[in-house]
mmCIF file of C-alpha atoms in Angstrom:
data_model
loop_
_atom_site.group_PDB
_atom_site.id
_atom_site.type_symbol
_atom_site.label_atom_id
_atom_site.label_comp_id
_atom_site.label_asym_id
_atom_site.label_seq_id
_atom_site.Cartn_x
_atom_site.Cartn_y
_atom_site.Cartn_z
ATOM 1 C CA UNK A 1090 228.717 1.510 121.475
ATOM 2 C CA UNK A 1091 231.450 3.312 122.785
ATOM 3 C CA UNK A 1092 234.946 1.844 123.882
ATOM 4 C CA UNK A 1093 236.608 3.724 126.904
ATOM 5 C CA UNK A 1094 240.211 3.646 126.580
ATOM 6 C CA UNK A 1095 240.092 0.294 124.326
ATOM 7 C CA UNK A 1096 238.156 -1.416 127.212
ATOM 8 C CA UNK A 1097 236.033 -4.149 126.090
ATOM 9 C CA UNK A 1098 234.616 -4.882 129.546
ATOM 10 C CA UNK A 1099 232.671 -1.441 129.181
ATOM 11 C CA UNK A 1100 230.626 -3.163 126.626
ATOM 12 C CA UNK A 1101 227.528 -5.001 127.081
ATOM 13 C CA UNK A 1102 227.311 -8.632 125.857
ATOM 14 C CA UNK A 1103 225.479 -7.770 122.550
ATOM 15 C CA UNK A 1104 228.032 -4.761 121.852
ATOM 16 C CA UNK A 1105 230.927 -7.364 122.534
ATOM 17 C CA UNK A 1106 229.366 -9.707 120.040
ATOM 18 C CA UNK A 1107 228.826 -7.316 117.639
ATOM 19 C CA UNK A 1108 232.499 -6.021 117.911
ATOM 20 C CA UNK A 1109 233.943 -9.664 117.410
ATOM 21 C CA UNK A 1110 231.832 -9.707 114.160
ATOM 22 C CA UNK A 1111 233.198 -6.678 112.947
ATOM 23 C CA UNK A 1112 236.851 -7.665 113.734
ATOM 24 C CA UNK A 1113 236.401 -11.057 112.007
ATOM 25 C CA UNK A 1114 234.968 -9.622 109.260
ATOM 26 C CA UNK A 1115 237.780 -7.054 109.132
ATOM 27 C CA UNK A 1116 240.359 -9.889 109.220
ATOM 28 C CA UNK A 1117 238.227 -11.735 106.475
ATOM 29 C CA UNK A 1118 238.404 -8.538 104.323
ATOM 30 C CA UNK A 1119 242.058 -8.005 104.790
ATOM 31 C CA UNK A 1120 242.803 -11.951 103.647
ATOM 32 C CA UNK A 1121 240.571 -11.564 100.622
ATOM 33 C CA UNK A 1122 242.195 -8.055 99.669
ATOM 34 C CA UNK A 1123 245.753 -9.865 99.973
ATOM 35 C CA UNK A 1124 244.440 -12.799 98.076
ATOM 36 C CA UNK A 1125 243.007 -10.287 95.550
ATOM 37 C CA UNK A 1126 246.507 -8.767 95.276
ATOM 38 C CA UNK A 1127 248.440 -11.873 94.830
ATOM 39 C CA UNK A 1128 245.866 -12.778 92.009
ATOM 40 C CA UNK A 1129 246.569 -9.658 90.303
ATOM 41 C CA UNK A 1130 249.899 -10.136 90.768
ATOM 42 C CA UNK A 1131 250.157 -13.477 88.982
ATOM 43 C CA UNK A 1132 247.893 -12.195 86.142
ATOM 44 C CA UNK A 1133 250.016 -9.031 85.692
ATOM 45 C CA UNK A 1134 252.857 -11.596 85.462
ATOM 46 C CA UNK A 1135 251.043 -13.763 82.896
ATOM 47 C CA UNK A 1136 250.292 -10.816 80.921
ATOM 48 C CA UNK A 1137 253.545 -9.456 80.632
ATOM 49 C CA UNK A 1138 254.979 -13.124 79.632
ATOM 50 C CA UNK A 1139 252.187 -13.221 77.026
ATOM 51 C CA UNK A 1140 253.444 -10.035 75.662
ATOM 52 C CA UNK A 1141 256.717 -10.648 75.528
ATOM 53 C CA UNK A 1142 255.888 -13.973 73.781
ATOM 54 C CA UNK A 1143 253.949 -11.944 71.329
ATOM 55 C CA UNK A 1144 256.651 -9.318 71.002
ATOM 56 C CA UNK A 1145 259.239 -12.428 70.422
ATOM 57 C CA UNK A 1146 256.924 -14.114 67.973
ATOM 58 C CA UNK A 1147 256.393 -10.711 65.977
ATOM 59 C CA UNK A 1148 260.203 -10.294 66.046
ATOM 60 C CA UNK A 1149 260.571 -13.910 64.811
ATOM 61 C CA UNK A 1150 258.154 -13.546 62.436
ATOM 62 C CA UNK A 1151 259.650 -9.916 61.074
ATOM 63 C CA UNK A 1152 263.094 -11.847 60.808
ATOM 64 C CA UNK A 1153 261.950 -14.999 59.113
ATOM 65 C CA UNK A 1154 259.869 -12.733 56.542
ATOM 66 C CA UNK A 1155 263.299 -10.680 55.895
ATOM 67 C CA UNK A 1156 265.104 -14.061 55.393
ATOM 68 C CA UNK A 1157 262.536 -15.250 52.807
ATOM 69 C CA UNK A 1158 262.528 -12.053 51.059
ATOM 70 C CA UNK A 1159 266.330 -12.188 50.924
ATOM 71 C CA UNK A 1160 265.787 -15.893 49.767
ATOM 72 C CA UNK A 1161 263.633 -14.952 47.064
ATOM 73 C CA UNK A 1162 265.789 -12.319 45.621
ATOM 74 C CA UNK A 1163 268.795 -14.898 45.436
ATOM 75 C CA UNK A 1164 266.368 -17.803 44.193
ATOM 76 C CA UNK A 1165 262.650 -17.021 43.736
ATOM 77 C CA UNK A 1166 261.264 -20.536 43.999
ATOM 78 C CA UNK A 1167 263.453 -21.505 47.113
ATOM 79 C CA UNK A 1168 262.449 -17.948 48.741
ATOM 80 C CA UNK A 1169 258.595 -18.782 48.279
ATOM 81 C CA UNK A 1170 258.985 -22.272 49.572
ATOM 82 C CA UNK A 1171 260.572 -20.677 52.758
ATOM 83 C CA UNK A 1172 257.631 -18.377 53.166
ATOM 84 C CA UNK A 1173 255.204 -20.963 52.873
ATOM 85 C CA UNK A 1174 256.892 -23.688 55.134
ATOM 86 C CA UNK A 1175 257.141 -21.002 57.693
ATOM 87 C CA UNK A 1176 253.487 -19.864 57.505
ATOM 88 C CA UNK A 1177 254.120 -16.497 55.981
ATOM 89 C CA UNK A 1178 252.404 -17.359 52.624
ATOM 90 C CA UNK A 1179 249.453 -19.580 52.142
ATOM 91 C CA UNK A 1180 250.079 -22.110 49.493
ATOM 92 C CA UNK A 1181 247.757 -20.594 47.078
ATOM 93 C CA UNK A 1182 248.399 -18.850 43.837
ATOM 94 C CA UNK A 1183 246.577 -15.833 44.956
ATOM 95 C CA UNK A 1184 248.294 -15.376 48.170
ATOM 96 C CA UNK A 1185 251.472 -15.877 46.426
ATOM 97 C CA UNK A 1186 250.217 -13.318 43.421
ATOM 98 C CA UNK A 1187 249.535 -10.826 46.265
ATOM 99 C CA UNK A 1188 252.972 -11.117 47.809
ATOM 100 C CA UNK A 1189 254.296 -10.224 44.928
ATOM 101 C CA UNK A 1190 252.085 -7.634 43.569
ATOM 102 C CA UNK A 1191 253.066 -5.602 46.843
ATOM 103 C CA UNK A 1192 256.341 -6.227 45.945
ATOM 104 C CA UNK A 1193 257.914 -4.618 49.234
ATOM 105 C CA UNK A 1194 261.619 -5.325 49.289
ATOM 106 C CA UNK A 1195 261.646 -7.773 46.451
ATOM 107 C CA UNK A 1196 263.819 -7.773 43.585
ATOM 108 C CA UNK A 1197 261.800 -6.921 40.724
ATOM 109 C CA UNK A 1198 264.298 -9.000 38.314
ATOM 110 C CA UNK A 1199 263.138 -11.987 40.582
ATOM 111 C CA UNK A 1200 259.864 -11.297 40.246
ATOM 112 C CA UNK A 1201 259.567 -11.498 36.797
ATOM 113 C CA UNK A 1202 261.709 -14.263 36.934
ATOM 114 C CA UNK A 1203 259.228 -16.158 39.296
ATOM 115 C CA UNK A 1204 256.182 -15.298 37.269
ATOM 116 C CA UNK A 1205 257.829 -16.632 33.980
ATOM 117 C CA UNK A 1206 258.109 -19.824 35.210
ATOM 118 C CA UNK A 1207 256.245 -22.212 33.115
ATOM 119 C CA UNK A 1208 255.208 -24.321 36.098
ATOM 120 C CA UNK A 1209 251.612 -25.000 36.613
ATOM 121 C CA UNK A 1210 251.491 -23.268 39.845
ATOM 122 C CA UNK A 1211 253.678 -20.359 38.727
ATOM 123 C CA UNK A 1212 251.224 -19.949 35.683
ATOM 124 C CA UNK A 1213 248.366 -19.872 38.310
ATOM 125 C CA UNK A 1214 250.311 -17.163 40.169
ATOM 126 C CA UNK A 1215 250.881 -15.422 36.974
ATOM 127 C CA UNK A 1216 247.097 -15.277 36.244
ATOM 128 C CA UNK A 1217 246.184 -14.135 39.785
ATOM 129 C CA UNK A 1218 249.230 -11.352 39.659
ATOM 130 C CA UNK A 1219 247.782 -10.219 36.021
ATOM 131 C CA UNK A 1220 244.052 -10.018 37.561
ATOM 132 C CA UNK A 1221 245.273 -7.851 40.456
ATOM 133 C CA UNK A 1222 245.884 -5.315 37.767
ATOM 134 C CA UNK A 1223 243.070 -2.841 36.963
ATOM 135 C CA UNK A 1224 243.424 -1.628 33.390
ATOM 136 C CA UNK A 1225 239.618 -0.357 33.247
ATOM 137 C CA UNK A 1226 239.426 2.893 31.372
ATOM 138 C CA UNK A 1227 243.261 3.125 30.791
ATOM 139 C CA UNK A 1228 244.741 4.330 27.745
ATOM 140 C CA UNK A 1229 246.920 1.094 26.518
ATOM 141 C CA UNK A 1230 250.308 3.266 26.983
ATOM 142 C CA UNK A 1231 249.295 3.798 30.702
ATOM 143 C CA UNK A 1232 248.145 0.720 31.471
ATOM 144 C CA UNK A 1233 251.752 -0.618 29.964
ATOM 145 C CA UNK A 1234 253.256 1.672 32.156
ATOM 146 C CA UNK A 1235 251.411 0.275 35.147
ATOM 147 C CA UNK A 1236 252.327 -3.228 34.400
ATOM 148 C CA UNK A 1237 256.143 -2.703 33.569
ATOM 149 C CA UNK A 1238 256.564 -0.976 36.705
ATOM 150 C CA UNK A 1239 255.583 -4.143 38.766
ATOM 151 C CA UNK A 1240 258.194 -6.178 37.544
ATOM 152 C CA UNK A 1241 260.889 -6.571 34.931
ATOM 153 C CA UNK A 1242 260.421 -8.579 31.590
ATOM 154 C CA UNK A 1243 262.797 -11.546 31.453
ATOM 155 C CA UNK A 1244 264.970 -12.046 28.803
ATOM 156 C CA UNK A 1245 263.518 -15.278 27.196
ATOM 157 C CA UNK A 1246 261.203 -15.223 24.498
ATOM 158 C CA UNK A 1247 258.617 -17.701 25.763
ATOM 159 C CA UNK A 1248 258.209 -16.228 29.107
ATOM 160 C CA UNK A 1249 257.677 -12.672 27.454
ATOM 161 C CA UNK A 1250 255.436 -14.133 24.972
ATOM 162 C CA UNK A 1251 253.287 -15.694 27.454
ATOM 163 C CA UNK A 1252 253.320 -12.404 29.945
ATOM 164 C CA UNK A 1253 252.436 -10.108 27.485
ATOM 165 C CA UNK A 1254 249.569 -12.406 25.984
ATOM 166 C CA UNK A 1255 248.093 -12.257 29.325
ATOM 167 C CA UNK A 1256 248.769 -8.665 29.646
ATOM 168 C CA UNK A 1257 246.899 -8.106 26.396
ATOM 169 C CA UNK A 1258 244.002 -10.152 27.270
ATOM 170 C CA UNK A 1259 243.444 -8.707 30.567
ATOM 171 C CA UNK A 1260 243.319 -5.176 29.042
ATOM 172 C CA UNK A 1261 240.883 -6.217 26.266
ATOM 173 C CA UNK A 1262 238.943 -8.017 28.989
ATOM 174 C CA UNK A 1263 238.433 -4.664 30.723
ATOM 175 C CA UNK A 1264 238.396 -2.342 27.870
ATOM 176 C CA UNK A 1265 236.140 -4.133 25.447
ATOM 177 C CA UNK A 1266 235.721 -2.717 21.714
ATOM 178 C CA UNK A 1267 239.006 -0.658 21.920
ATOM 179 C CA UNK A 1268 240.914 -3.406 20.002
ATOM 180 C CA UNK A 1269 239.278 -5.810 17.540
ATOM 181 C CA UNK A 1270 241.297 -8.801 19.170
ATOM 182 C CA UNK A 1271 243.736 -9.544 21.790
ATOM 183 C CA UNK A 1272 246.520 -9.977 19.340
ATOM 184 C CA UNK A 1273 246.098 -6.375 17.768
ATOM 185 C CA UNK A 1274 246.545 -5.140 21.503
ATOM 186 C CA UNK A 1275 249.869 -7.577 21.921
ATOM 187 C CA UNK A 1276 251.329 -6.148 18.943
ATOM 188 C CA UNK A 1277 250.666 -2.628 19.544
ATOM 189 C CA UNK A 1278 252.161 -3.056 22.881
ATOM 190 C CA UNK A 1279 255.458 -4.432 21.856
ATOM 191 C CA UNK A 1280 255.438 -1.829 19.229
ATOM 192 C CA UNK A 1281 255.447 0.963 22.126
ATOM 193 C CA UNK A 1282 258.003 -1.059 24.103
ATOM 194 C CA UNK A 1283 260.197 -0.578 20.973
ATOM 195 C CA UNK A 1284 259.699 2.479 20.424
ATOM 196 C CA UNK A 1285 260.251 3.456 24.035
ATOM 197 C CA UNK A 1286 263.731 1.903 23.465
ATOM 198 C CA UNK A 1287 264.427 3.616 19.860
ATOM 199 C CA UNK A 1288 263.455 7.383 21.401
ATOM 200 C CA UNK A 1289 265.300 7.159 24.479
ATOM 201 C CA UNK A 1290 268.149 4.622 24.193
ATOM 202 C CA UNK A 1291 271.283 7.173 23.615
ATOM 203 C CA UNK A 1292 272.806 4.172 21.581
ATOM 204 C CA UNK A 1293 270.046 4.424 19.086
ATOM 205 C CA UNK A 1294 271.084 7.032 16.569
ATOM 206 C CA UNK A 1295 268.326 7.367 14.185
ATOM 207 C CA UNK A 1296 265.342 8.079 16.037
ATOM 208 C CA UNK A 1297 261.819 6.802 14.663
ATOM 209 C CA UNK A 1298 259.568 9.517 13.452
ATOM 210 C CA UNK A 1299 255.641 9.331 13.880
ATOM 211 C CA UNK A 1300 255.314 8.090 10.283
ATOM 212 C CA UNK A 1301 257.864 5.222 10.978
ATOM 213 C CA UNK A 1302 255.467 4.321 13.831
ATOM 214 C CA UNK A 1303 252.322 4.603 12.251
ATOM 215 C CA UNK A 1304 253.714 2.580 8.994
ATOM 216 C CA UNK A 1305 255.432 -0.105 11.157
ATOM 217 C CA UNK A 1306 251.690 -1.161 12.760
ATOM 218 C CA UNK A 1307 249.704 -0.878 9.390
ATOM 219 C CA UNK A 1308 246.874 -3.752 8.992
ATOM 220 C CA UNK A 1309 247.617 -4.657 12.722
ATOM 221 C CA UNK A 1310 243.572 -4.728 13.610
ATOM 222 C CA UNK A 1311 242.349 -7.585 12.180
ATOM 223 C CA UNK A 1312 243.656 -6.588 8.595
ATOM 224 C CA UNK A 1313 242.410 -2.617 9.037
ATOM 225 C CA UNK A 1314 244.465 -0.018 10.139
ATOM 226 C CA UNK A 1315 244.330 1.868 13.575
ATOM 227 C CA UNK A 1316 243.162 5.347 13.547
ATOM 228 C CA UNK A 1317 246.048 7.850 13.044
ATOM 229 C CA UNK A 1318 245.074 9.843 15.980
ATOM 230 C CA UNK A 1319 245.422 6.679 18.536
ATOM 231 C CA UNK A 1320 248.993 6.145 17.183
ATOM 232 C CA UNK A 1321 250.117 9.804 17.166
ATOM 233 C CA UNK A 1322 248.872 9.939 20.627
ATOM 234 C CA UNK A 1323 250.881 6.927 21.719
ATOM 235 C CA UNK A 1324 253.777 8.196 19.933
ATOM 236 C CA UNK A 1325 253.788 11.625 21.250
ATOM 237 C CA UNK A 1326 253.085 10.260 25.379
ATOM 238 C CA UNK A 1327 256.175 7.853 24.781
ATOM 239 C CA UNK A 1328 258.406 10.969 23.101
ATOM 240 C CA UNK A 1329 257.491 13.091 26.298
ATOM 241 C CA UNK A 1330 257.770 10.536 29.068
ATOM 242 C CA UNK A 1331 259.608 7.273 28.931
ATOM 243 C CA UNK A 1332 258.628 4.185 30.665
ATOM 244 C CA UNK A 1333 260.002 4.069 33.861
ATOM 245 C CA UNK A 1334 261.754 0.454 34.098
ATOM 246 C CA UNK A 1335 262.318 -0.459 37.595
ATOM 247 C CA UNK A 1336 266.069 -0.388 38.579
ATOM 248 C CA UNK A 1337 267.246 -3.313 41.207
ATOM 249 C CA UNK A 1338 269.796 -2.755 43.532
ATOM 250 C CA UNK A 1339 273.525 -4.206 42.140
ATOM 251 C CA UNK A 1340 273.854 -6.079 45.363
ATOM 252 C CA UNK A 1341 270.541 -7.847 44.487
ATOM 253 C CA UNK A 1342 271.567 -8.448 41.035
ATOM 254 C CA UNK A 1343 275.187 -9.983 42.061
ATOM 255 C CA UNK A 1344 273.315 -12.197 44.707
ATOM 256 C CA UNK A 1345 271.280 -13.684 41.990
ATOM 257 C CA UNK A 1346 274.192 -14.021 39.783
ATOM 258 C CA UNK A 1347 276.564 -15.533 42.329
ATOM 259 C CA UNK A 1348 274.607 -17.724 43.964
ATOM 260 C CA UNK A 1349 272.795 -19.086 40.789
ATOM 261 C CA UNK A 1350 275.233 -19.639 38.184
ATOM 262 C CA UNK A 1351 275.107 -21.488 35.122
ATOM 263 C CA UNK A 1352 279.050 -21.851 35.036
ATOM 264 C CA UNK A 1353 281.974 -20.229 36.879
ATOM 265 C CA UNK A 1354 285.814 -20.607 37.031
ATOM 266 C CA UNK A 1355 288.984 -18.949 36.455
ATOM 267 C CA UNK A 1356 289.978 -18.428 32.667
ATOM 268 C CA UNK A 1357 292.777 -15.899 30.821
ATOM 269 C CA UNK A 1358 291.003 -13.282 28.901
ATOM 270 C CA UNK A 1359 293.113 -11.241 26.158
ATOM 271 C CA UNK A 1360 293.030 -7.297 26.277
ATOM 272 C CA UNK A 1361 291.166 -5.461 23.500
ATOM 273 C CA UNK A 1362 293.427 -2.637 22.858
ATOM 274 C CA UNK A 1363 296.614 -4.309 24.226
ATOM 275 C CA UNK A 1364 296.569 -7.946 23.534
ATOM 276 C CA UNK A 1365 297.873 -9.206 27.041
ATOM 277 C CA UNK A 1366 296.362 -12.022 28.718
ATOM 278 C CA UNK A 1367 294.839 -11.521 32.178
ATOM 279 C CA UNK A 1368 293.181 -14.063 34.446
ATOM 280 C CA UNK A 1369 289.700 -13.454 35.547
ATOM 281 C CA UNK A 1370 286.826 -15.187 37.321
ATOM 282 C CA UNK A 1371 284.054 -15.749 34.787
ATOM 283 C CA UNK A 1372 280.437 -16.438 36.021
ATOM 284 C CA UNK A 1373 277.717 -17.263 33.348
ATOM 285 C CA UNK A 1374 274.402 -16.748 34.347
ATOM 286 C CA UNK A 1375 271.245 -15.351 33.040
ATOM 287 C CA UNK A 1376 272.471 -15.084 29.497
ATOM 288 C CA UNK A 1377 275.198 -12.861 30.492
ATOM 289 C CA UNK A 1378 278.757 -13.306 31.153
ATOM 290 C CA UNK A 1379 280.207 -11.447 33.929
ATOM 291 C CA UNK A 1380 283.697 -11.483 34.852
ATOM 292 C CA UNK A 1381 285.779 -10.364 37.993
ATOM 293 C CA UNK A 1382 289.305 -9.798 38.758
ATOM 294 C CA UNK A 1383 289.026 -11.824 42.434
ATOM 295 C CA UNK A 1384 286.367 -14.038 43.184
ATOM 296 C CA UNK A 1385 285.629 -11.831 46.575
ATOM 297 C CA UNK A 1386 284.688 -8.700 44.332
ATOM 298 C CA UNK A 1387 281.194 -7.763 45.029
ATOM 299 C CA UNK A 1388 281.326 -6.035 41.264
ATOM 300 C CA UNK A 1389 282.163 -7.353 37.947
ATOM 301 C CA UNK A 1390 284.987 -6.010 36.043
ATOM 302 C CA UNK A 1391 282.742 -6.310 32.815
ATOM 303 C CA UNK A 1392 279.468 -7.885 31.508
ATOM 304 C CA UNK A 1393 278.951 -9.507 28.193
ATOM 305 C CA UNK A 1394 275.359 -9.847 27.062
ATOM 306 C CA UNK A 1395 275.003 -13.174 25.239
ATOM 307 C CA UNK A 1396 272.670 -11.409 22.878
ATOM 308 C CA UNK A 1397 273.565 -11.447 18.740
ATOM 309 C CA UNK A 1398 276.903 -13.296 19.402
ATOM 310 C CA UNK A 1399 278.339 -16.595 18.542
ATOM 311 C CA UNK A 1400 281.030 -18.774 20.192
ATOM 312 C CA UNK A 1401 283.820 -20.489 18.598
ATOM 313 C CA UNK A 1402 287.169 -22.325 19.349
ATOM 314 C CA UNK A 1403 289.972 -20.605 17.873
ATOM 315 C CA UNK A 1404 294.033 -21.083 17.605
ATOM 316 C CA UNK A 1405 296.228 -18.914 19.306
ATOM 317 C CA UNK A 1406 300.041 -19.067 19.184
ATOM 318 C CA UNK A 1407 300.149 -17.397 22.734
ATOM 319 C CA UNK A 1408 297.752 -19.707 24.749
ATOM 320 C CA UNK A 1409 296.191 -22.974 24.494
ATOM 321 C CA UNK A 1410 292.677 -24.091 24.793
ATOM 322 C CA UNK A 1411 291.294 -20.633 23.336
ATOM 323 C CA UNK A 1412 287.962 -20.051 22.026
ATOM 324 C CA UNK A 1413 286.269 -16.487 21.363
ATOM 325 C CA UNK A 1414 282.830 -14.626 21.209
ATOM 326 C CA UNK A 1415 282.168 -12.966 18.198
ATOM 327 C CA UNK A 1416 279.187 -10.397 16.624
ATOM 328 C CA UNK A 1417 276.909 -12.218 14.943
ATOM 329 C CA UNK A 1418 275.504 -9.333 13.043
ATOM 330 C CA UNK A 1419 278.712 -9.003 10.967
ATOM 331 C CA UNK A 1420 282.742 -9.426 10.885
ATOM 332 C CA UNK A 1421 283.435 -6.042 12.314
ATOM 333 C CA UNK A 1422 280.389 -5.314 14.526
ATOM 334 C CA UNK A 1423 281.040 -4.608 17.918
ATOM 335 C CA UNK A 1424 279.871 -6.379 20.623
ATOM 336 C CA UNK A 1425 277.143 -4.997 22.948
ATOM 337 C CA UNK A 1426 279.238 -5.051 26.384
ATOM 338 C CA UNK A 1427 280.402 -2.894 29.250
ATOM 339 C CA UNK A 1428 283.476 -2.996 31.779
ATOM 340 C CA UNK A 1429 284.985 -0.727 34.557
ATOM 341 C CA UNK A 1430 288.177 1.526 34.393
ATOM 342 C CA UNK A 1431 290.868 1.852 36.644
ATOM 343 C CA UNK A 1432 288.751 4.490 38.619
ATOM 344 C CA UNK A 1433 285.466 2.719 38.884
ATOM 345 C CA UNK A 1434 283.412 4.207 35.826
ATOM 346 C CA UNK A 1435 281.447 2.216 33.607
ATOM 347 C CA UNK A 1436 282.429 2.309 30.174
ATOM 348 C CA UNK A 1437 280.957 0.764 26.728
ATOM 349 C CA UNK A 1438 283.084 -1.947 25.271
ATOM 350 C CA UNK A 1439 284.649 -1.731 21.876
ATOM 351 C CA UNK A 1440 285.325 -5.519 21.255
ATOM 352 C CA UNK A 1441 284.768 -6.878 18.024
ATOM 353 C CA UNK A 1442 285.682 -10.252 19.570
ATOM 354 C CA UNK A 1443 286.269 -11.596 22.997
ATOM 355 C CA UNK A 1444 289.054 -14.062 23.302
ATOM 356 C CA UNK A 1445 289.311 -16.423 26.257
ATOM 357 C CA UNK A 1446 291.798 -19.388 27.244
ATOM 358 C CA UNK A 1447 291.105 -22.351 29.238
ATOM 359 C CA UNK A 1448 293.357 -24.216 31.512
ATOM 360 C CA UNK A 1449 292.535 -27.812 29.740
ATOM 361 C CA UNK A 1450 290.746 -28.920 26.488
ATOM 362 C CA UNK A 1451 287.803 -30.376 28.508
ATOM 363 C CA UNK A 1452 287.398 -26.993 30.520
ATOM 364 C CA UNK A 1453 287.126 -25.244 27.184
ATOM 365 C CA UNK A 1454 284.519 -27.774 25.918
ATOM 366 C CA UNK A 1455 282.481 -27.277 28.730
ATOM 367 C CA UNK A 1456 282.712 -23.185 28.420
ATOM 368 C CA UNK A 1457 282.070 -23.124 24.928
ATOM 369 C CA UNK A 1458 278.748 -25.788 25.452
ATOM 370 C CA UNK A 1459 277.483 -23.787 28.448
ATOM 371 C CA UNK A 1460 277.576 -20.457 26.228
ATOM 372 C CA UNK A 1461 276.240 -21.870 23.251
ATOM 373 C CA UNK A 1462 273.346 -23.100 25.496
ATOM 374 C CA UNK A 1463 272.826 -19.403 26.865
ATOM 375 C CA UNK A 1464 273.375 -17.251 23.770
ATOM 376 C CA UNK A 1465 270.212 -15.774 22.811
ATOM 377 C CA UNK A 1466 268.949 -13.621 19.942
ATOM 378 C CA UNK A 1467 266.811 -10.560 20.455
ATOM 379 C CA UNK A 1468 263.735 -12.304 21.748
ATOM 380 C CA UNK A 1469 261.281 -9.834 20.368
ATOM 381 C CA UNK A 1470 261.410 -10.100 16.688
ATOM 382 C CA UNK A 1471 260.875 -13.606 15.634
ATOM 383 C CA UNK A 1472 258.020 -13.671 18.223
ATOM 384 C CA UNK A 1473 256.570 -10.433 17.307
ATOM 385 C CA UNK A 1474 256.609 -11.392 13.386
ATOM 386 C CA UNK A 1475 254.392 -14.047 13.999
ATOM 387 C CA UNK A 1476 251.950 -12.739 16.413
ATOM 388 C CA UNK A 1477 251.814 -9.545 13.592
ATOM 389 C CA UNK A 1478 250.721 -12.009 10.807
ATOM 390 C CA UNK A 1479 248.305 -13.307 13.075
ATOM 391 C CA UNK A 1480 246.560 -9.969 14.229
ATOM 392 C CA UNK A 1481 246.494 -8.896 10.678
ATOM 393 C CA UNK A 1482 244.608 -12.067 9.479
ATOM 394 C CA UNK A 1483 242.696 -13.081 12.749
#
């Protein structure tokens, strides 16, 4: 079949019918191609929308996760509740424990605070958190280094007791036969922590010797002594390398202080060297008394840990409604505290008393009551003495 100058009349009837079918088929194919192009365009557009939605979901999820972590650092309970409500965490102890164990972007003081709460769910989270640690075939000091890096121990004796008890049980479970009972492991763990402080805290002038360390741990292994070699190796390990205690960002710390105060307000504070009175904004929280020059300050001018101190009402001729903090260790003992100088350098406080004045008698009474409730003695000693006795006569 051949067309001459495109003249169809030159074709036979059969050829003309064939040509007509070809043209119809060509038109059909072109129409199908156009439909396919239109369908591809629709699918491409829908895929682009889905990708955009996925990106938006990821962005939203990342924002919610960031918000949840910040809320956790300010208030651990509310932070976990927010993450669960937004389906970023499952409402199970195991999932929450895994989140805390990874610890990405989390304040380690807040992790310790959450794990220390005596609430059924938190206790289950603590169990799951402990079980994420693998202490198999580790020396006790190695296990402690791992454990104490994953969070910061809270300041309350009952919380410390509960968490260290769980640690000792986990260590003994994974290392059977090392100690005669978990109480021995518990007591020795505390002895190591206290040795670390005594050897590496510059405020401790008389450093314990290896013989001191051996002596303080006599009879704790079910009435028997632990091997001298073990105790010497523990002593040398701590002496050569102190524990790495996780440091928290100061802004995170101040967020926790500012957003969850036990008590806050203006008080007049008497100076130490010069007995002048200055108005300061005080915040009572986490067994510490913080004072600021202004309510908008991000950093405190001073911090007074309420450890081994007492509070009493006092008469002062210059100011009404006075009370003061003083050392429970003795009349002339310096209260452990710190402050910043005019150039922002941190200095050790040298006060034997801190005297404050409230605006009214009612306000003074509230401050004295709140401070008394927050005052704590060193949480280790009474607790450790009872457990040591138990370990000796288990």
